PDB file of C-alpha atoms in Angstrom:
ATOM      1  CA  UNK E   1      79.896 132.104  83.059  1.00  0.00           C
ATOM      2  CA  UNK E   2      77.928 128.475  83.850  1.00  0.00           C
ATOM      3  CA  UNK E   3      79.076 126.400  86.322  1.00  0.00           C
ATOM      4  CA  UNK E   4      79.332 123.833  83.526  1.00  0.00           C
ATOM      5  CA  UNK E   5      81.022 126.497  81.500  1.00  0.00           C
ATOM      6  CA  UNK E   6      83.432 126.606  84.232  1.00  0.00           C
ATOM      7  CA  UNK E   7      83.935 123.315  84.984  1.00  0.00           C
ATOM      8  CA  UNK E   8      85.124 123.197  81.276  1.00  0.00           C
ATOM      9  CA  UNK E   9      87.055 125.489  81.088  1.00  0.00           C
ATOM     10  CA  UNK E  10      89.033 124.124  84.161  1.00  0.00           C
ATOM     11  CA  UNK E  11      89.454 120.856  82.713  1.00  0.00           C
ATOM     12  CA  UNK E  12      90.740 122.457  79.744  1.00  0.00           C
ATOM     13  CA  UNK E  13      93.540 124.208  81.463  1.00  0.00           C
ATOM     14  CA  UNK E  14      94.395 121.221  83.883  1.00  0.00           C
ATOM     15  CA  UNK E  15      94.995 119.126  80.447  1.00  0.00           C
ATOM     16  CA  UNK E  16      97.140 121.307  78.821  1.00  0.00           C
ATOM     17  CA  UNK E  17      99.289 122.434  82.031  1.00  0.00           C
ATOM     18  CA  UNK E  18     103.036 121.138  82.052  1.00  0.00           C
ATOM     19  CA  UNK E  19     102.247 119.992  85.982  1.00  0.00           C
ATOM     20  CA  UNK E  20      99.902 120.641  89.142  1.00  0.00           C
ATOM     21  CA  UNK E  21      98.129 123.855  89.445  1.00  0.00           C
ATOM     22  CA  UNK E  22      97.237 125.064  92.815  1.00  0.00           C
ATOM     23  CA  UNK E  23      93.580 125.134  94.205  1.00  0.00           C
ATOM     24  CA  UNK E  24      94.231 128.820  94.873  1.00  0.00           C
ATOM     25  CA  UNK E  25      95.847 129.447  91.782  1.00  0.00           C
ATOM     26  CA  UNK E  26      92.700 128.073  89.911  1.00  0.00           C
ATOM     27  CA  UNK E  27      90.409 129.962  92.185  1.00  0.00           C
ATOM     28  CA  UNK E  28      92.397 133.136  91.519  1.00  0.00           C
ATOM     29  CA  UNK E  29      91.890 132.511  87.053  1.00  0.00           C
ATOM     30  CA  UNK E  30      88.037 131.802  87.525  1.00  0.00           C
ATOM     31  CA  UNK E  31      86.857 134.499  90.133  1.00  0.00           C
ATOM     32  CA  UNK E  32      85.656 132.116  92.771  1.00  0.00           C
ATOM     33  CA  UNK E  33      86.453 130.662  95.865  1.00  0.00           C
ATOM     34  CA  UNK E  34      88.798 127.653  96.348  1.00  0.00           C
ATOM     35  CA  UNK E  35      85.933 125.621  98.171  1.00  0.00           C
ATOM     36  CA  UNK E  36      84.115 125.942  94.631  1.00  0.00           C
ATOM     37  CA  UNK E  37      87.385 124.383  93.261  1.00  0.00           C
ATOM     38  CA  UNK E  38      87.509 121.991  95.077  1.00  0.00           C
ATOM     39  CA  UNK E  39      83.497 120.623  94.301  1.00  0.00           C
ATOM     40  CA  UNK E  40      84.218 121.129  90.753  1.00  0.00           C
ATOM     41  CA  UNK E  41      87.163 118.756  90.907  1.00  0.00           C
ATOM     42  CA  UNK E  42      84.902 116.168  92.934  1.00  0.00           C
ATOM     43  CA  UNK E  43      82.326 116.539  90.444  1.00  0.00           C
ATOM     44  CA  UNK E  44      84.222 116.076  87.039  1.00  0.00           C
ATOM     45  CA  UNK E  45      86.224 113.151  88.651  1.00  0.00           C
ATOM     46  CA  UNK E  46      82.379 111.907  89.301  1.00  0.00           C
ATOM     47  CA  UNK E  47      82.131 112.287  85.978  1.00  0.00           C
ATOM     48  CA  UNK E  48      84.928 109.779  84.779  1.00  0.00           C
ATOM     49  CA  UNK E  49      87.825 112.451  84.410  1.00  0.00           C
ATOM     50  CA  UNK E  50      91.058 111.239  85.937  1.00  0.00           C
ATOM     51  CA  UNK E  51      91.912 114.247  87.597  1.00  0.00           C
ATOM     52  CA  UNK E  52      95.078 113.872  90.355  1.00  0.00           C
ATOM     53  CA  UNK E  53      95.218 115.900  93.940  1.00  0.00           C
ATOM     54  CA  UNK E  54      98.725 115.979  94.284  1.00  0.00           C
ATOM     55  CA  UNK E  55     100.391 118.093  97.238  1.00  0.00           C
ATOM     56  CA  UNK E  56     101.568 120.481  94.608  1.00  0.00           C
ATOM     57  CA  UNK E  57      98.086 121.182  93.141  1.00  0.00           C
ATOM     58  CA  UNK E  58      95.859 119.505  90.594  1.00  0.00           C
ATOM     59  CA  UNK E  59      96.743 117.742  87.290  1.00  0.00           C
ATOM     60  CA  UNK E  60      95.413 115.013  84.698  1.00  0.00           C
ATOM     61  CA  UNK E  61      96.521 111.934  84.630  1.00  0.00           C
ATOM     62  CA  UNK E  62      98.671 111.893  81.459  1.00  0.00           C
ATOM     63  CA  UNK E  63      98.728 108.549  79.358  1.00  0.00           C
ATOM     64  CA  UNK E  64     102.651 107.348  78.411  1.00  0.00           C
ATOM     65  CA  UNK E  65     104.832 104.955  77.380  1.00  0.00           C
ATOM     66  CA  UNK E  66     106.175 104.586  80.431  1.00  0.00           C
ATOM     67  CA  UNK E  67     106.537 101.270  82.124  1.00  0.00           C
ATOM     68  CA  UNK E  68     105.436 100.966  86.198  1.00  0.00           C
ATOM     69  CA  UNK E  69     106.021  98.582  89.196  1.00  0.00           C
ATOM     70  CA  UNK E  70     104.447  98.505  92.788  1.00  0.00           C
ATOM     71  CA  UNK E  71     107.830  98.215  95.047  1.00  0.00           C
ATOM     72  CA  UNK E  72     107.192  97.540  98.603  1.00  0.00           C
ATOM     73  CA  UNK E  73     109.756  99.630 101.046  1.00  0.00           C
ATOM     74  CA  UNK E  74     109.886  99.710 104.564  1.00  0.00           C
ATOM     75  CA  UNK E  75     112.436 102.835 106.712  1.00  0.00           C
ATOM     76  CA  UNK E  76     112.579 105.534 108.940  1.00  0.00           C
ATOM     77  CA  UNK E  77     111.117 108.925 108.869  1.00  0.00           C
ATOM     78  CA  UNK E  78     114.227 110.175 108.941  1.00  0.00           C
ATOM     79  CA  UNK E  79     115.294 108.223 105.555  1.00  0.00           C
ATOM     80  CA  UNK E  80     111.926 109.395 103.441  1.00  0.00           C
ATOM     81  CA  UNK E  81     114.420 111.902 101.203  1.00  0.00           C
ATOM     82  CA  UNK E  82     117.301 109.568 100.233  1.00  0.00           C
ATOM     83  CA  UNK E  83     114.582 106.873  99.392  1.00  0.00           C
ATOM     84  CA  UNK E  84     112.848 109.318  97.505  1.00  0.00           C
ATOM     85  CA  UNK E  85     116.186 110.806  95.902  1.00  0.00           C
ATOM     86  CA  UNK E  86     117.281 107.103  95.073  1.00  0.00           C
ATOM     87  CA  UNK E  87     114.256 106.416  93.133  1.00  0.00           C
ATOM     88  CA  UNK E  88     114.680 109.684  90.681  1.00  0.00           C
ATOM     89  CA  UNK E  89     118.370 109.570  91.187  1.00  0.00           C
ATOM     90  CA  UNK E  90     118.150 106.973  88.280  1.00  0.00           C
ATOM     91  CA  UNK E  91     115.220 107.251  86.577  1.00  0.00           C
ATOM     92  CA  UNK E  92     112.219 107.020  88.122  1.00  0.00           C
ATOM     93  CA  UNK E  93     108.927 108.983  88.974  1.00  0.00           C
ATOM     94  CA  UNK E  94     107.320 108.160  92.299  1.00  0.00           C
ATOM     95  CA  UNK E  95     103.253 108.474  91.454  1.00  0.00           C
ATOM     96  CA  UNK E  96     102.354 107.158  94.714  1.00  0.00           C
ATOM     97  CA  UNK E  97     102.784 105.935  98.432  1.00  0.00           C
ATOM     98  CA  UNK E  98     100.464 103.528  99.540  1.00  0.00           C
ATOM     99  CA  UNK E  99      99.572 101.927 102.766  1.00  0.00           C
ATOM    100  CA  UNK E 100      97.060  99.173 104.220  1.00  0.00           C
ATOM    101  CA  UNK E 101      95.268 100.734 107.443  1.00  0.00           C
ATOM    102  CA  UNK E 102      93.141  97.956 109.391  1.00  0.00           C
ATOM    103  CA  UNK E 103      90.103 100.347 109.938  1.00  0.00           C
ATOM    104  CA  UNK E 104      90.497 102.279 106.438  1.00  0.00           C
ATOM    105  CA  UNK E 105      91.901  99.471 103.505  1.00  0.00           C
ATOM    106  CA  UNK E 106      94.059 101.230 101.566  1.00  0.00           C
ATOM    107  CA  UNK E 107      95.180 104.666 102.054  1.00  0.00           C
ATOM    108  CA  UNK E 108      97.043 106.473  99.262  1.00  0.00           C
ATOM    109  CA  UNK E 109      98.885 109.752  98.891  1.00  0.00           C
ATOM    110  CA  UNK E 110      99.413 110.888  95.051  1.00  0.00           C
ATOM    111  CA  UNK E 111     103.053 112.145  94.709  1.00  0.00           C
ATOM    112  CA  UNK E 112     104.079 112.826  91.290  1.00  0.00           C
ATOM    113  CA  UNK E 113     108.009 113.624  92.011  1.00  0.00           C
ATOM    114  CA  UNK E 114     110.301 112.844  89.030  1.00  0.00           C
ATOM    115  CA  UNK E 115     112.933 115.313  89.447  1.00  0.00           C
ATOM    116  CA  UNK E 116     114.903 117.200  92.009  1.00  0.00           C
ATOM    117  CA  UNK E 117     113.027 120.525  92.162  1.00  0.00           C
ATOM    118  CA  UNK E 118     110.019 118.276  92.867  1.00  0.00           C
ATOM    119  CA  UNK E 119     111.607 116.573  95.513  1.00  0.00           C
ATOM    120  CA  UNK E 120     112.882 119.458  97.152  1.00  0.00           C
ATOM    121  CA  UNK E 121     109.545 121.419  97.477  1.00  0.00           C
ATOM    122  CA  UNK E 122     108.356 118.120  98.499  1.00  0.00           C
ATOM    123  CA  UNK E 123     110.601 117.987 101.435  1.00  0.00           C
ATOM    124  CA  UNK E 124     110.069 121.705 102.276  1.00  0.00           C
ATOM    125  CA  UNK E 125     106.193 120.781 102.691  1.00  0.00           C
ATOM    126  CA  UNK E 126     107.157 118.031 104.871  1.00  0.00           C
ATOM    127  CA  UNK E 127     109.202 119.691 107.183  1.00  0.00           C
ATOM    128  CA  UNK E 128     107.248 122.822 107.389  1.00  0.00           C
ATOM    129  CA  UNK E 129     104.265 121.330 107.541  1.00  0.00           C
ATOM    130  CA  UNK E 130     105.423 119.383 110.951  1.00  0.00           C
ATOM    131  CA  UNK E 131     103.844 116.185 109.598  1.00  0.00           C
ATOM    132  CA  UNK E 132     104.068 112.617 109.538  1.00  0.00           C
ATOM    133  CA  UNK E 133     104.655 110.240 107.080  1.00  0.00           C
ATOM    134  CA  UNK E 134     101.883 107.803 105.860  1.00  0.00           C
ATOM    135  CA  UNK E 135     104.337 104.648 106.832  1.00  0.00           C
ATOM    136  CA  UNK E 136     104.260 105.653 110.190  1.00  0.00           C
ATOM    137  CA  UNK E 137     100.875 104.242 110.355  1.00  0.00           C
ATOM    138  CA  UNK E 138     102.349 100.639 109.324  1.00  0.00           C
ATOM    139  CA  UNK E 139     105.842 100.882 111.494  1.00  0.00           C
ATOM    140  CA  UNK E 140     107.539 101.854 108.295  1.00  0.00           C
ATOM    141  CA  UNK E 141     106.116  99.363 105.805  1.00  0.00           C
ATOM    142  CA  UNK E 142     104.795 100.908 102.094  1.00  0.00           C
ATOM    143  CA  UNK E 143     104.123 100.746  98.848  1.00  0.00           C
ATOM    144  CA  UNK E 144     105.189 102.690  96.077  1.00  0.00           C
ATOM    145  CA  UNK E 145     104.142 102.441  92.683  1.00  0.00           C
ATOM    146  CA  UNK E 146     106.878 104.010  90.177  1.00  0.00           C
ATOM    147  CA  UNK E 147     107.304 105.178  86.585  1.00  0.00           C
ATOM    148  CA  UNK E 148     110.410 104.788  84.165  1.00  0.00           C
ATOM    149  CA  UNK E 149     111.247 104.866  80.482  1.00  0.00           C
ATOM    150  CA  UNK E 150     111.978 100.814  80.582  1.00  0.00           C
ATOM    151  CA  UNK E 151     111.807  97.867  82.585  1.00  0.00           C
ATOM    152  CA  UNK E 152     115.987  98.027  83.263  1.00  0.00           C
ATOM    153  CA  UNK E 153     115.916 101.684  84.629  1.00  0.00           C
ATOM    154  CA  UNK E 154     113.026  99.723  87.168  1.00  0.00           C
ATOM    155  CA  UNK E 155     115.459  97.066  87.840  1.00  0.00           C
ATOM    156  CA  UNK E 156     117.994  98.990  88.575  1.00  0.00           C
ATOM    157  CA  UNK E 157     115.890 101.297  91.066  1.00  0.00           C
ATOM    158  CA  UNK E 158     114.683  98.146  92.714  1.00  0.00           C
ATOM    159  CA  UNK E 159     118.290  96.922  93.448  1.00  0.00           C
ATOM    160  CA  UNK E 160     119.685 100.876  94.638  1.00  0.00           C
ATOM    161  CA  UNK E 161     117.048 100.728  96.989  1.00  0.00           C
ATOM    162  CA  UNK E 162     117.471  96.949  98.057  1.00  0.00           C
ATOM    163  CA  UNK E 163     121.615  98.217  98.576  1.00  0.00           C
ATOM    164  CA  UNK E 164     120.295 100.694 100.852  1.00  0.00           C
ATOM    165  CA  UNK E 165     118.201  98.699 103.281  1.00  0.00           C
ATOM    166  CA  UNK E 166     114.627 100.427 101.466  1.00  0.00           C
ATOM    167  CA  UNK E 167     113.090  97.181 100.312  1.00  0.00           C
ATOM    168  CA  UNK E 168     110.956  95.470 101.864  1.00  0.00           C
ATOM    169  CA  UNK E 169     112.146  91.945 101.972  1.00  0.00           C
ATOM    170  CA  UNK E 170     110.668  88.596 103.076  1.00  0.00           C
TER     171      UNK E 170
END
């Protein structure tokens, strides 16, 4: 098979996969290594194909009817899960966090957690990995940009998290 063949191919199975497929995974279903993976990723999203790295493995960006807002947070390590938890708790999917860096601009981890399970191996990565958390770079201070069905379920997200202290406020 052609690298191009390949490269197909893999965009082919990203689009029709229910979520993120591991590097590995994909390395594993097309006989090579996961470094070529990886350059075939780089060079279809060179190629205009929205392709996400998420920590749980690659996906395409699906189109929806979904509505989205940028919410700016600001916490503790130590209170990353409940924000997290609030957010799908009632609704929500968490695409992103984002932070401003003074050398870098804006620095931005793709998420992608809308559910429990997602959460949870989320938090298992975390804590396993012996990591910290983007915000630490700002003393707490984020952005993320979130998903739900209507503009209420984001209304009512933005005022759970303001209840909790999460919200960045001026």
């Amino acid at each position: 098979m052609s690298a191009e063949d390949r490269r197909r191919m893999l965009l082919d199975k990203l689009r029709k996969a229910s979520g993120p497929i591991i590097g590995s995974d994909l390395a594993d279903d097309f006989g090579v290594s996961r470094q070529v993976i990886v350059q075939d990723i780089a060079l279809l999203r060179a190629q205009g194909e929205e392709i996400l790295a998420t920590a749980r493995g690659y996906m395409v960006s699906q189109d929806s009817n979904m509505v989205e807002k940028t919410m700016a947070c600001k916490h503790q390590p130590e209170d990353i899960e409940e924000e997290l938890l609030t957010i799908i708790k009632y609704g929500g999917r968490i695409k992103d966090v984002v932070v401003e860096h003074s050398i870098y601009g804006e620095i931005k981890g793709i998420l992608m957690i809308q559910n429990r399970k997602d959460l949870e191996e989320f938090m298992q990565n975390y804590k396993k990995e012996d990591v910290k958390p983007l915000s630490t770079l700002t003393e707490g201070v984020h952005l993320h940009t979130i998903e739900a069905l209507n503009k209420e379920v984001l209304e009512l997200i933005e005022d759970k998290l303001k209840e909790k202290g999460f919200l960045l406020q001026s």
